[in-house]
CSV table of C-alpha atoms in Angstrom, one decimal:
chain,number,residue,atom,x,y,z
O,12,UNK,CA,0.0,0.0,0.0
O,13,UNK,CA,1.3,3.5,-0.9
O,14,UNK,CA,2.5,5.7,1.8
O,15,UNK,CA,0.8,8.9,0.5
O,16,UNK,CA,-2.7,9.2,-0.9
O,17,UNK,CA,-3.3,10.6,-4.4
O,18,UNK,CA,-6.7,11.9,-2.9
O,19,UNK,CA,-8.3,14.4,-2.7
O,20,UNK,CA,-9.3,14.8,-6.3
O,21,UNK,CA,-10.0,18.6,-7.0
O,22,UNK,CA,-11.9,19.8,-9.9
O,23,UNK,CA,-11.9,23.5,-10.4
O,24,UNK,CA,-14.5,25.1,-12.8
O,25,UNK,CA,-14.4,22.3,-15.0
O,26,UNK,CA,-16.2,22.5,-18.3
O,27,UNK,CA,-16.4,20.2,-21.3
O,28,UNK,CA,-17.7,21.3,-24.6
O,29,UNK,CA,-17.9,19.3,-27.9
O,30,UNK,CA,-19.2,20.5,-31.3
O,31,UNK,CA,-20.6,23.7,-29.7
O,32,UNK,CA,-22.6,21.7,-27.1
O,33,UNK,CA,-21.9,22.0,-23.4
O,34,UNK,CA,-21.8,18.7,-21.7
O,35,UNK,CA,-20.2,19.6,-18.4
O,36,UNK,CA,-20.6,23.1,-17.1
O,37,UNK,CA,-18.5,24.8,-14.4
O,38,UNK,CA,-18.2,21.9,-12.0
O,39,UNK,CA,-16.1,22.5,-8.9
O,40,UNK,CA,-15.7,19.7,-6.2
O,41,UNK,CA,-13.3,18.2,-3.9
O,42,UNK,CA,-13.6,14.4,-3.4
O,43,UNK,CA,-11.6,13.0,-0.5
O,44,UNK,CA,-10.9,9.6,0.9
O,45,UNK,CA,-13.5,7.8,2.8
O,46,UNK,CA,-17.3,7.7,2.0
O,47,UNK,CA,-18.3,6.1,-1.3
O,48,UNK,CA,-19.4,8.9,-3.7
O,49,UNK,CA,-22.3,8.4,-6.1
O,50,UNK,CA,-22.7,10.5,-9.3
O,51,UNK,CA,-26.4,10.6,-9.6
O,52,UNK,CA,-28.5,11.9,-12.4
O,53,UNK,CA,-30.7,11.0,-15.3
O,54,UNK,CA,-29.5,9.5,-18.6
O,55,UNK,CA,-27.7,12.3,-20.4
O,56,UNK,CA,-27.0,14.4,-17.5
O,57,UNK,CA,-23.3,14.1,-18.0
O,58,UNK,CA,-22.4,11.7,-15.2
O,59,UNK,CA,-20.3,9.5,-17.7
O,60,UNK,CA,-18.5,12.4,-19.2
O,61,UNK,CA,-17.8,13.9,-15.8
O,62,UNK,CA,-16.4,10.5,-14.6
O,63,UNK,CA,-14.1,10.3,-17.6
O,64,UNK,CA,-12.9,13.9,-16.9
O,65,UNK,CA,-12.0,12.7,-13.4
O,66,UNK,CA,-10.3,9.6,-14.5
O,67,UNK,CA,-8.4,11.4,-17.2
O,68,UNK,CA,-9.9,9.7,-20.3
O,69,UNK,CA,-11.0,13.2,-21.4
O,70,UNK,CA,-9.3,16.5,-20.9
O,71,UNK,CA,-11.6,19.4,-19.8
O,72,UNK,CA,-12.0,22.1,-22.4
O,73,UNK,CA,-11.9,24.7,-19.4
O,74,UNK,CA,-11.0,24.4,-15.7
O,75,UNK,CA,-8.6,21.9,-14.1
O,76,UNK,CA,-8.7,18.4,-12.7
O,77,UNK,CA,-5.9,17.8,-10.2
O,78,UNK,CA,-4.9,15.0,-7.8
O,79,UNK,CA,-3.0,15.9,-4.7
O,80,UNK,CA,-0.2,13.6,-5.9
O,81,UNK,CA,1.3,15.3,-8.9
O,82,UNK,CA,3.2,12.2,-10.2
O,83,UNK,CA,1.3,11.1,-13.3
O,84,UNK,CA,2.7,7.6,-12.9
O,85,UNK,CA,1.2,7.1,-9.4
O,86,UNK,CA,-1.9,8.9,-10.4
O,87,UNK,CA,-2.6,6.4,-13.1
O,88,UNK,CA,-1.6,3.4,-11.1
O,89,UNK,CA,-3.8,4.3,-8.1
O,90,UNK,CA,-6.9,4.6,-10.0
O,91,UNK,CA,-8.9,2.2,-12.1
O,92,UNK,CA,-12.3,2.2,-13.9
O,93,UNK,CA,-14.9,-0.2,-14.7
O,94,UNK,CA,-17.2,0.6,-17.6
O,95,UNK,CA,-20.7,-0.1,-18.4
O,96,UNK,CA,-19.9,-2.7,-21.0
O,97,UNK,CA,-16.6,-4.5,-20.1
O,98,UNK,CA,-14.1,-4.8,-22.8
O,99,UNK,CA,-12.4,-8.2,-22.2
O,100,UNK,CA,-9.5,-9.4,-24.4
O,101,UNK,CA,-9.8,-12.7,-26.2
O,102,UNK,CA,-7.9,-14.8,-23.7
O,103,UNK,CA,-8.6,-16.6,-20.4
O,104,UNK,CA,-10.1,-14.8,-17.5
O,105,UNK,CA,-6.8,-15.2,-15.5
O,106,UNK,CA,-4.8,-13.8,-18.4
O,107,UNK,CA,-7.2,-10.7,-18.7
O,108,UNK,CA,-6.3,-9.8,-15.0
O,109,UNK,CA,-2.5,-10.7,-15.7
O,110,UNK,CA,-2.5,-8.4,-18.7
O,111,UNK,CA,-3.6,-5.4,-16.5
O,112,UNK,CA,-0.7,-6.3,-14.1
O,113,UNK,CA,1.8,-6.5,-17.0
O,114,UNK,CA,0.9,-3.2,-18.3
O,115,UNK,CA,1.3,-1.7,-14.7
O,116,UNK,CA,4.8,-3.4,-14.9
O,117,UNK,CA,4.3,-5.9,-12.2
O,118,UNK,CA,7.2,-8.4,-12.4
O,119,UNK,CA,6.0,-11.6,-14.2
O,120,UNK,CA,6.5,-14.0,-11.3
O,121,UNK,CA,4.0,-12.0,-9.2
O,122,UNK,CA,1.4,-11.6,-11.9
O,123,UNK,CA,-0.3,-14.9,-11.7
O,124,UNK,CA,-0.6,-14.9,-7.9
O,125,UNK,CA,-2.0,-11.4,-7.8
O,126,UNK,CA,-4.5,-12.2,-10.7
O,127,UNK,CA,-5.6,-15.4,-8.8
O,128,UNK,CA,-6.1,-13.3,-5.7
O,129,UNK,CA,-8.1,-10.7,-7.7
O,130,UNK,CA,-10.3,-13.4,-9.2
O,131,UNK,CA,-10.8,-15.0,-5.8
O,132,UNK,CA,-12.2,-11.7,-4.4
O,133,UNK,CA,-14.9,-11.6,-7.0
O,134,UNK,CA,-15.7,-15.3,-6.7
O,135,UNK,CA,-14.4,-16.2,-10.2
O,136,UNK,CA,-11.4,-18.3,-9.4
O,137,UNK,CA,-13.1,-21.5,-10.5
O,138,UNK,CA,-13.4,-20.0,-14.0
O,139,UNK,CA,-9.9,-18.7,-14.2
O,140,UNK,CA,-9.1,-20.6,-17.3
O,141,UNK,CA,-12.3,-20.1,-19.1
O,142,UNK,CA,-12.0,-17.6,-22.2
O,143,UNK,CA,-13.2,-14.3,-21.0
O,144,UNK,CA,-15.5,-13.5,-23.9
O,145,UNK,CA,-17.6,-16.6,-23.4
O,146,UNK,CA,-18.5,-15.9,-19.7
O,147,UNK,CA,-22.0,-14.6,-18.9
O,148,UNK,CA,-22.6,-10.7,-18.7
O,149,UNK,CA,-22.5,-10.9,-15.0
O,150,UNK,CA,-19.3,-12.8,-14.8
O,151,UNK,CA,-17.6,-10.6,-17.4
O,152,UNK,CA,-18.5,-7.5,-15.3
O,153,UNK,CA,-17.1,-9.3,-12.1
O,154,UNK,CA,-14.0,-10.2,-14.2
O,155,UNK,CA,-13.8,-6.4,-15.1
O,156,UNK,CA,-14.0,-5.6,-11.4
O,157,UNK,CA,-11.3,-8.1,-10.6
O,158,UNK,CA,-9.1,-6.7,-13.3
O,159,UNK,CA,-9.5,-3.1,-12.0
O,160,UNK,CA,-9.0,-4.3,-8.4
O,161,UNK,CA,-5.9,-6.5,-9.0
O,162,UNK,CA,-3.6,-3.5,-8.4
O,163,UNK,CA,-5.4,-2.4,-5.3
O,164,UNK,CA,-6.3,1.0,-6.5
O,165,UNK,CA,-6.9,3.8,-4.1
O,166,UNK,CA,-9.7,5.0,-6.2
O,167,UNK,CA,-12.2,2.9,-8.2
O,168,UNK,CA,-14.5,4.6,-10.9
O,169,UNK,CA,-17.5,2.6,-11.8
O,170,UNK,CA,-19.7,3.9,-14.7
O,171,UNK,CA,-23.2,2.4,-14.4
O,172,UNK,CA,-21.6,-1.1,-13.9
O,173,UNK,CA,-24.9,-2.9,-13.7
O,174,UNK,CA,-26.9,-1.1,-16.3
O,175,UNK,CA,-27.1,-4.0,-18.7
O,176,UNK,CA,-27.4,-6.8,-16.1
O,177,UNK,CA,-30.1,-8.7,-14.6
O,178,UNK,CA,-31.2,-8.3,-10.9
O,179,UNK,CA,-29.1,-11.4,-9.5
O,180,UNK,CA,-26.1,-10.4,-11.3
O,181,UNK,CA,-26.6,-6.9,-10.1
O,182,UNK,CA,-26.6,-8.1,-6.5
O,183,UNK,CA,-23.6,-9.9,-7.1
O,184,UNK,CA,-21.7,-6.8,-8.4
O,185,UNK,CA,-23.0,-4.6,-5.6
O,186,UNK,CA,-21.6,-7.1,-3.2
O,187,UNK,CA,-18.3,-7.1,-4.8
O,188,UNK,CA,-18.3,-3.2,-4.8
O,189,UNK,CA,-19.3,-3.2,-1.1
O,190,UNK,CA,-16.4,-5.5,-0.3
O,191,UNK,CA,-13.9,-3.4,-2.1
O,192,UNK,CA,-15.3,-0.3,-0.1
O,193,UNK,CA,-14.9,-2.1,3.1
O,194,UNK,CA,-11.3,-3.1,2.1
O,195,UNK,CA,-10.5,0.8,2.1
O,196,UNK,CA,-10.9,1.5,-1.8
O,197,UNK,CA,-12.6,4.8,-2.5
O,198,UNK,CA,-15.7,4.1,-4.6
O,199,UNK,CA,-16.9,6.6,-7.2
O,200,UNK,CA,-19.8,5.4,-9.0
O,201,UNK,CA,-22.1,6.8,-11.7
O,202,UNK,CA,-25.8,5.5,-11.6
O,203,UNK,CA,-29.3,6.7,-12.4
O,204,UNK,CA,-30.7,4.0,-10.1
O,205,UNK,CA,-31.8,5.3,-6.8
O,206,UNK,CA,-32.0,2.0,-5.0
O,207,UNK,CA,-28.4,1.2,-6.2
O,208,UNK,CA,-27.2,4.7,-5.0
O,209,UNK,CA,-28.6,3.9,-1.5
O,210,UNK,CA,-27.2,0.5,-1.1
O,211,UNK,CA,-23.8,1.4,-2.3
O,212,UNK,CA,-23.1,5.0,-1.6
O,213,UNK,CA,-22.6,7.3,1.3
O,214,UNK,CA,-22.8,10.5,-0.4
O,215,UNK,CA,-24.4,12.0,-3.5
O,216,UNK,CA,-23.3,14.3,-6.2
O,217,UNK,CA,-26.5,15.1,-8.2
O,218,UNK,CA,-25.7,16.0,-11.8
O,219,UNK,CA,-28.5,17.8,-13.9
O,220,UNK,CA,-27.9,19.2,-17.5
O,221,UNK,CA,-24.1,18.9,-17.0
O,222,UNK,CA,-24.1,21.1,-13.6
O,223,UNK,CA,-23.5,19.8,-10.1
O,224,UNK,CA,-26.6,20.9,-8.7
O,225,UNK,CA,-26.3,19.4,-5.1
O,226,UNK,CA,-24.0,17.5,-2.9
O,227,UNK,CA,-25.3,15.8,0.3
O,228,UNK,CA,-25.0,12.7,2.5
O,229,UNK,CA,-27.1,9.9,1.2
O,230,UNK,CA,-29.8,9.9,3.8
O,231,UNK,CA,-30.2,13.6,3.8
O,232,UNK,CA,-30.4,13.7,0.1
O,233,UNK,CA,-33.4,11.4,0.0
O,234,UNK,CA,-35.2,12.9,3.0
O,235,UNK,CA,-34.7,16.5,2.1
O,236,UNK,CA,-33.3,17.2,-1.4
O,237,UNK,CA,-32.2,20.9,-1.5
O,238,UNK,CA,-32.9,21.5,-5.1
O,239,UNK,CA,-36.1,21.3,-7.1
O,240,UNK,CA,-34.3,19.2,-9.9
O,241,UNK,CA,-33.2,16.7,-7.3
O,242,UNK,CA,-36.7,16.5,-5.7
O,243,UNK,CA,-38.3,15.9,-9.2
O,244,UNK,CA,-35.6,13.2,-10.0
O,245,UNK,CA,-36.3,11.3,-6.8
O,246,UNK,CA,-40.1,11.6,-7.3
O,247,UNK,CA,-39.9,10.5,-10.9
O,248,UNK,CA,-37.5,7.6,-10.4
O,249,UNK,CA,-38.7,6.0,-7.1
O,250,UNK,CA,-41.6,4.0,-8.6
O,251,UNK,CA,-39.2,1.9,-10.7
O,252,UNK,CA,-36.5,1.2,-8.0
W,19,UNK,CA,-20.5,-29.8,-74.9
W,20,UNK,CA,-18.6,-32.8,-76.2
W,21,UNK,CA,-15.3,-30.8,-76.4
W,22,UNK,CA,-15.7,-29.7,-72.8
W,23,UNK,CA,-16.3,-33.3,-71.6
W,24,UNK,CA,-13.3,-34.5,-73.5
W,25,UNK,CA,-11.1,-31.8,-72.1
W,26,UNK,CA,-12.4,-32.4,-68.6
W,27,UNK,CA,-11.7,-36.1,-68.9
W,28,UNK,CA,-8.1,-35.6,-70.1
W,29,UNK,CA,-7.9,-32.9,-67.4
W,30,UNK,CA,-8.8,-35.4,-64.6
W,31,UNK,CA,-6.2,-37.8,-66.1
W,32,UNK,CA,-3.5,-35.2,-65.8
W,33,UNK,CA,-4.5,-34.5,-62.2
W,34,UNK,CA,-5.0,-38.0,-61.2
W,35,UNK,CA,-1.7,-39.2,-62.5
W,36,UNK,CA,0.3,-36.4,-60.9
W,37,UNK,CA,1.6,-35.1,-64.2
W,38,UNK,CA,5.2,-33.6,-63.5
W,39,UNK,CA,4.6,-30.6,-65.6
W,40,UNK,CA,1.4,-29.9,-64.0
W,41,UNK,CA,2.9,-30.3,-60.4
W,42,UNK,CA,5.8,-28.0,-61.3
W,43,UNK,CA,3.4,-25.2,-62.4
W,44,UNK,CA,1.2,-25.6,-59.4
W,45,UNK,CA,4.2,-25.6,-57.0
W,46,UNK,CA,5.7,-22.4,-58.5
W,47,UNK,CA,2.4,-20.7,-58.3
W,48,UNK,CA,2.0,-21.6,-54.8
W,49,UNK,CA,5.4,-20.6,-54.0
W,50,UNK,CA,5.2,-17.1,-55.6
W,51,UNK,CA,1.8,-16.2,-54.3
W,52,UNK,CA,2.4,-17.3,-50.7
W,53,UNK,CA,5.8,-15.5,-50.6
W,54,UNK,CA,4.2,-12.3,-51.9
W,55,UNK,CA,1.3,-12.7,-49.3
W,56,UNK,CA,3.9,-13.2,-46.7
W,57,UNK,CA,5.8,-10.1,-47.6
W,58,UNK,CA,2.7,-8.0,-48.0
W,59,UNK,CA,1.5,-9.3,-44.5
W,60,UNK,CA,4.7,-8.5,-42.8
W,61,UNK,CA,4.5,-4.9,-44.1
W,62,UNK,CA,0.7,-4.5,-44.5
W,63,UNK,CA,-0.4,-5.4,-40.9
W,64,UNK,CA,1.8,-2.9,-39.0
W,65,UNK,CA,1.0,-0.3,-41.7
W,66,UNK,CA,-2.8,-0.8,-41.4
W,67,UNK,CA,-2.7,-0.9,-37.6
W,68,UNK,CA,-0.5,2.3,-37.6
W,69,UNK,CA,-3.0,4.1,-39.9
W,70,UNK,CA,-5.9,3.1,-37.7
W,71,UNK,CA,-4.5,4.1,-34.4
W,72,UNK,CA,-2.0,6.8,-35.2
W,73,UNK,CA,-3.0,10.5,-35.6
W,74,UNK,CA,-0.7,12.4,-38.0
W,75,UNK,CA,-1.1,14.8,-40.8
W,76,UNK,CA,-1.9,13.3,-44.2
W,77,UNK,CA,-3.4,10.2,-42.5
W,78,UNK,CA,-6.7,10.5,-44.2
W,79,UNK,CA,-5.2,11.1,-47.5
W,80,UNK,CA,-3.1,7.9,-47.2
W,81,UNK,CA,-6.3,6.0,-46.2
W,82,UNK,CA,-8.1,7.1,-49.2
W,83,UNK,CA,-5.1,6.3,-51.4
W,84,UNK,CA,-4.7,2.8,-50.0
W,85,UNK,CA,-8.4,2.0,-50.5
W,86,UNK,CA,-8.1,3.2,-54.1
W,87,UNK,CA,-5.0,1.1,-54.6
W,88,UNK,CA,-6.9,-2.1,-53.7
W,89,UNK,CA,-8.1,-2.1,-57.3
W,90,UNK,CA,-4.6,-1.6,-58.9
W,91,UNK,CA,-4.8,-3.0,-62.4
W,92,UNK,CA,-2.3,-6.0,-62.4
W,93,UNK,CA,-0.9,-5.2,-65.9
W,94,UNK,CA,0.0,-1.7,-64.9
W,95,UNK,CA,1.8,-2.9,-61.8
W,96,UNK,CA,3.5,-5.4,-64.1
W,97,UNK,CA,4.6,-2.7,-66.5
W,98,UNK,CA,5.8,-0.5,-63.7
W,99,UNK,CA,7.9,-3.4,-62.0
W,100,UNK,CA,9.0,-4.3,-65.6
W,101,UNK,CA,10.4,-0.9,-66.1
W,102,UNK,CA,12.1,-0.8,-62.7
W,103,UNK,CA,13.8,-4.1,-63.2
W,104,UNK,CA,14.6,-4.1,-66.9
W,105,UNK,CA,18.3,-3.8,-67.8
W,106,UNK,CA,18.1,0.1,-68.3
W,107,UNK,CA,15.8,0.4,-65.2
W,108,UNK,CA,17.0,1.7,-61.7
W,109,UNK,CA,17.1,-1.7,-60.3
W,110,UNK,CA,18.2,-3.5,-63.5
W,111,UNK,CA,21.6,-4.3,-62.0
W,112,UNK,CA,20.1,-7.1,-59.8
W,113,UNK,CA,18.9,-9.1,-62.9
W,114,UNK,CA,15.7,-10.0,-61.4
W,115,UNK,CA,13.5,-9.6,-64.5
W,116,UNK,CA,12.0,-12.8,-65.8
W,117,UNK,CA,12.7,-14.6,-62.5
W,118,UNK,CA,10.2,-15.8,-59.9
W,119,UNK,CA,11.7,-13.0,-57.6
W,120,UNK,CA,10.4,-10.3,-59.9
W,121,UNK,CA,6.9,-12.1,-59.7
W,122,UNK,CA,7.0,-12.0,-56.0
W,123,UNK,CA,7.8,-8.3,-56.1
W,124,UNK,CA,5.0,-7.5,-58.6
W,125,UNK,CA,2.4,-9.5,-56.6
W,126,UNK,CA,3.6,-8.1,-53.2
W,127,UNK,CA,2.7,-4.5,-54.7
W,128,UNK,CA,-0.6,-5.8,-55.8
W,129,UNK,CA,-1.5,-7.4,-52.5
W,130,UNK,CA,-0.1,-4.9,-50.0
W,131,UNK,CA,-2.8,-2.3,-50.4
W,132,UNK,CA,-5.6,-5.1,-49.9
W,133,UNK,CA,-4.0,-6.3,-46.7
W,134,UNK,CA,-3.3,-3.0,-45.3
W,135,UNK,CA,-6.6,-1.4,-46.1
W,136,UNK,CA,-8.5,-4.3,-44.8
W,137,UNK,CA,-6.4,-4.5,-41.7
W,138,UNK,CA,-6.9,-0.8,-41.2
W,139,UNK,CA,-10.5,-1.1,-41.2
W,140,UNK,CA,-10.6,-4.1,-38.9
W,141,UNK,CA,-8.2,-2.4,-36.3
W,142,UNK,CA,-10.2,0.9,-36.7
W,143,UNK,CA,-13.4,-0.8,-35.6
W,144,UNK,CA,-11.7,-2.7,-32.8
W,145,UNK,CA,-10.0,0.5,-31.5
W,146,UNK,CA,-13.2,2.2,-31.1
W,147,UNK,CA,-14.3,-0.6,-28.7
W,148,UNK,CA,-11.2,-1.0,-26.8
W,149,UNK,CA,-9.5,2.4,-26.7
W,150,UNK,CA,-11.1,3.6,-23.4
W,151,UNK,CA,-10.4,0.4,-21.6
W,152,UNK,CA,-6.7,0.1,-22.7
W,153,UNK,CA,-6.1,3.7,-21.9
W,154,UNK,CA,-7.7,3.1,-18.5
W,155,UNK,CA,-5.4,0.3,-17.8
W,156,UNK,CA,-2.4,2.5,-18.9
W,157,UNK,CA,-1.7,0.8,-22.2
W,158,UNK,CA,-0.9,3.3,-25.0
W,159,UNK,CA,0.9,3.8,-28.4
W,160,UNK,CA,2.7,0.7,-29.9
W,161,UNK,CA,1.9,-1.6,-26.9
W,162,UNK,CA,-1.8,-0.8,-27.2
W,163,UNK,CA,-1.7,-1.4,-31.0
W,164,UNK,CA,0.1,-4.7,-30.5
W,165,UNK,CA,-2.4,-5.9,-28.0
W,166,UNK,CA,-5.3,-5.0,-30.3
W,167,UNK,CA,-3.9,-6.7,-33.5
W,168,UNK,CA,-3.1,-9.7,-31.4
W,169,UNK,CA,-6.6,-9.8,-30.0
W,170,UNK,CA,-8.3,-9.5,-33.5
W,171,UNK,CA,-5.8,-11.8,-35.1
W,172,UNK,CA,-8.4,-14.3,-36.4
W,173,UNK,CA,-10.3,-11.4,-38.1
W,174,UNK,CA,-7.1,-10.4,-39.9
W,175,UNK,CA,-7.0,-13.7,-41.4
W,176,UNK,CA,-9.8,-12.6,-43.6
W,177,UNK,CA,-7.6,-9.7,-45.0
W,178,UNK,CA,-4.7,-12.1,-45.7
W,179,UNK,CA,-6.9,-14.4,-47.5
W,180,UNK,CA,-8.4,-11.6,-49.6
W,181,UNK,CA,-4.7,-10.8,-50.5
W,182,UNK,CA,-4.0,-14.5,-51.2
W,183,UNK,CA,-7.1,-14.6,-53.6
W,184,UNK,CA,-5.9,-11.7,-55.4
W,185,UNK,CA,-2.4,-13.0,-55.9
W,186,UNK,CA,-3.3,-16.4,-57.0
W,187,UNK,CA,-5.8,-15.2,-59.5
W,188,UNK,CA,-4.0,-12.4,-61.1
W,189,UNK,CA,-2.3,-13.1,-64.5
W,190,UNK,CA,-1.3,-9.7,-65.9
W,191,UNK,CA,1.5,-8.7,-63.7
W,192,UNK,CA,3.3,-12.2,-63.5
W,193,UNK,CA,3.0,-12.4,-67.2
W,194,UNK,CA,4.9,-9.2,-67.8
W,195,UNK,CA,7.7,-9.5,-65.1
W,196,UNK,CA,7.9,-13.3,-65.4
W,197,UNK,CA,7.6,-13.8,-69.0
W,198,UNK,CA,5.8,-17.1,-68.7
W,199,UNK,CA,9.0,-19.1,-69.3
W,200,UNK,CA,8.4,-22.8,-69.3
W,201,UNK,CA,10.0,-24.3,-66.3
W,202,UNK,CA,11.2,-21.1,-64.9
W,203,UNK,CA,8.3,-18.6,-64.4
W,204,UNK,CA,5.3,-20.4,-65.7
W,205,UNK,CA,2.5,-20.4,-63.2
W,206,UNK,CA,-1.0,-21.6,-63.3
W,207,UNK,CA,-2.7,-18.4,-64.6
W,208,UNK,CA,-0.1,-17.7,-67.3
W,209,UNK,CA,-0.1,-21.4,-68.4
W,210,UNK,CA,-4.0,-21.3,-68.7
W,211,UNK,CA,-3.9,-18.2,-70.9
W,212,UNK,CA,-1.0,-19.9,-73.1
W,213,UNK,CA,-2.6,-23.2,-73.3
W,214,UNK,CA,-6.0,-21.9,-74.1
W,215,UNK,CA,-4.6,-19.8,-77.0
W,216,UNK,CA,-2.5,-22.9,-78.2
W,217,UNK,CA,-5.7,-24.9,-78.1
W,218,UNK,CA,-4.4,-27.4,-75.5
W,219,UNK,CA,-7.7,-27.3,-73.7
W,220,UNK,CA,-7.2,-30.3,-71.4
W,221,UNK,CA,-4.0,-28.8,-69.7
W,222,UNK,CA,-5.8,-25.5,-69.3
W,223,UNK,CA,-8.8,-27.0,-67.9
W,224,UNK,CA,-6.7,-29.2,-65.5
W,225,UNK,CA,-4.8,-26.2,-64.2
W,226,UNK,CA,-7.9,-24.2,-63.9
W,227,UNK,CA,-9.5,-26.9,-61.8
W,228,UNK,CA,-6.6,-27.2,-59.6
W,229,UNK,CA,-6.3,-23.4,-59.2
W,230,UNK,CA,-10.0,-23.4,-58.1
W,231,UNK,CA,-9.7,-26.3,-55.8
W,232,UNK,CA,-6.6,-24.9,-54.1
W,233,UNK,CA,-8.3,-21.5,-53.6
W,234,UNK,CA,-11.3,-23.3,-52.0
W,235,UNK,CA,-9.1,-25.4,-49.9
W,236,UNK,CA,-7.1,-22.6,-48.5
W,237,UNK,CA,-10.3,-20.7,-47.7
W,238,UNK,CA,-11.9,-23.7,-46.1
W,239,UNK,CA,-8.9,-24.2,-43.9
W,240,UNK,CA,-8.9,-20.6,-42.9
W,241,UNK,CA,-12.5,-20.6,-42.2
W,242,UNK,CA,-12.2,-23.7,-39.9
W,243,UNK,CA,-9.4,-22.0,-38.1
W,244,UNK,CA,-11.4,-18.9,-37.5
W,245,UNK,CA,-14.5,-20.7,-36.5
W,246,UNK,CA,-12.6,-22.8,-34.0
W,247,UNK,CA,-11.0,-19.7,-32.7
W,248,UNK,CA,-14.3,-17.9,-32.4
W,249,UNK,CA,-15.8,-20.7,-30.3
W,250,UNK,CA,-12.7,-21.0,-28.2
W,251,UNK,CA,-12.0,-17.3,-27.5
W,252,UNK,CA,-15.4,-15.8,-28.2
């Protein structure tokens, strides 16, 4: 485990425009270690783009995204991301995790052991030698979680990780996320699902039309949303959660 | 129809008895075309991958040019290679004209755009799917390109097969730079053209049959490999 943390993550007046459209509009926020953070909002609110700006997959067109640790190598190594649809390589489940370790320059002798540990942590060790692409949707997403977690990142980004999964696979994924959370990994997850936000998260960043409208502790957010947009969103979403 | 049946019967006889002249021609055909495809693959796959993933000025122009070159007329390529390799040409000193080497060069030039352009398309499509994930893991540049090409290797087989089809079927280029010399540079396609004009239809038909069977066999093998890989790796 690293001596110093790359958190907090600081966004200062971050904006993202593409083709004349504003996707993210003037977002400033500090995210520290500790409670799991949920980016909550409707489809198209800009959650995924905001997450990609945080993770460094996109560069902001205005403002700045900064980690407390300025070393780009450590920044990259101590954060990982799981996407809505996992992209797995055409090799075994174990080899997929080992590949991530190889890219991170983990010495070869350690890779297999670490990869097996990561598979164990998501309950996939018995499928280690199965080709990754023939696993079920839920298993593929758990493999993606194992791959992201193999390096024990300090921050784990999750972009709608269960959006294309059935309820039982969703529960499995949430259980894994909660275990990673309990093990001390900072969870930052985007979702539009209120039930999931409540089960997994401790605090909410509510995103609406590319703006950060509200930040609140989870219970407080649901009991007394401060903004009209959040109140409408909770009211509109609840019947389906 | 009677003439065709006679020719077909004689052709079968030539194939069944393993006629030596026939086997020589078939062997040289395979050697030339497979060598050309191997050369074009070694150059074309990295070129295609670089064009798909790289971002540099002039990239679009090169892609358009490459796509256009897929339809290069073999006789024009033959003529150009002929001029380069002829005694007075810039590469005349190597004495390659009218050798199998010259035929490999001409076919490589013909096949290279096909393999590179199809590879670029395949890698381009895959890159759209893989890019964020690979960048998130910290893979970039050459390493990421290599990962990608390896992951879609069985799709790239199709590009290589298209190249092989082109090489084994063309007659114009090998005719001009090889000269269709009996026992030296005579391949299936040039022999078919010659024997037909001479009126030796059985030999022409036998060669034509073998050519088609070979193409089908190679494609069948590639298809089986690809299929098995798909089931194995998803």
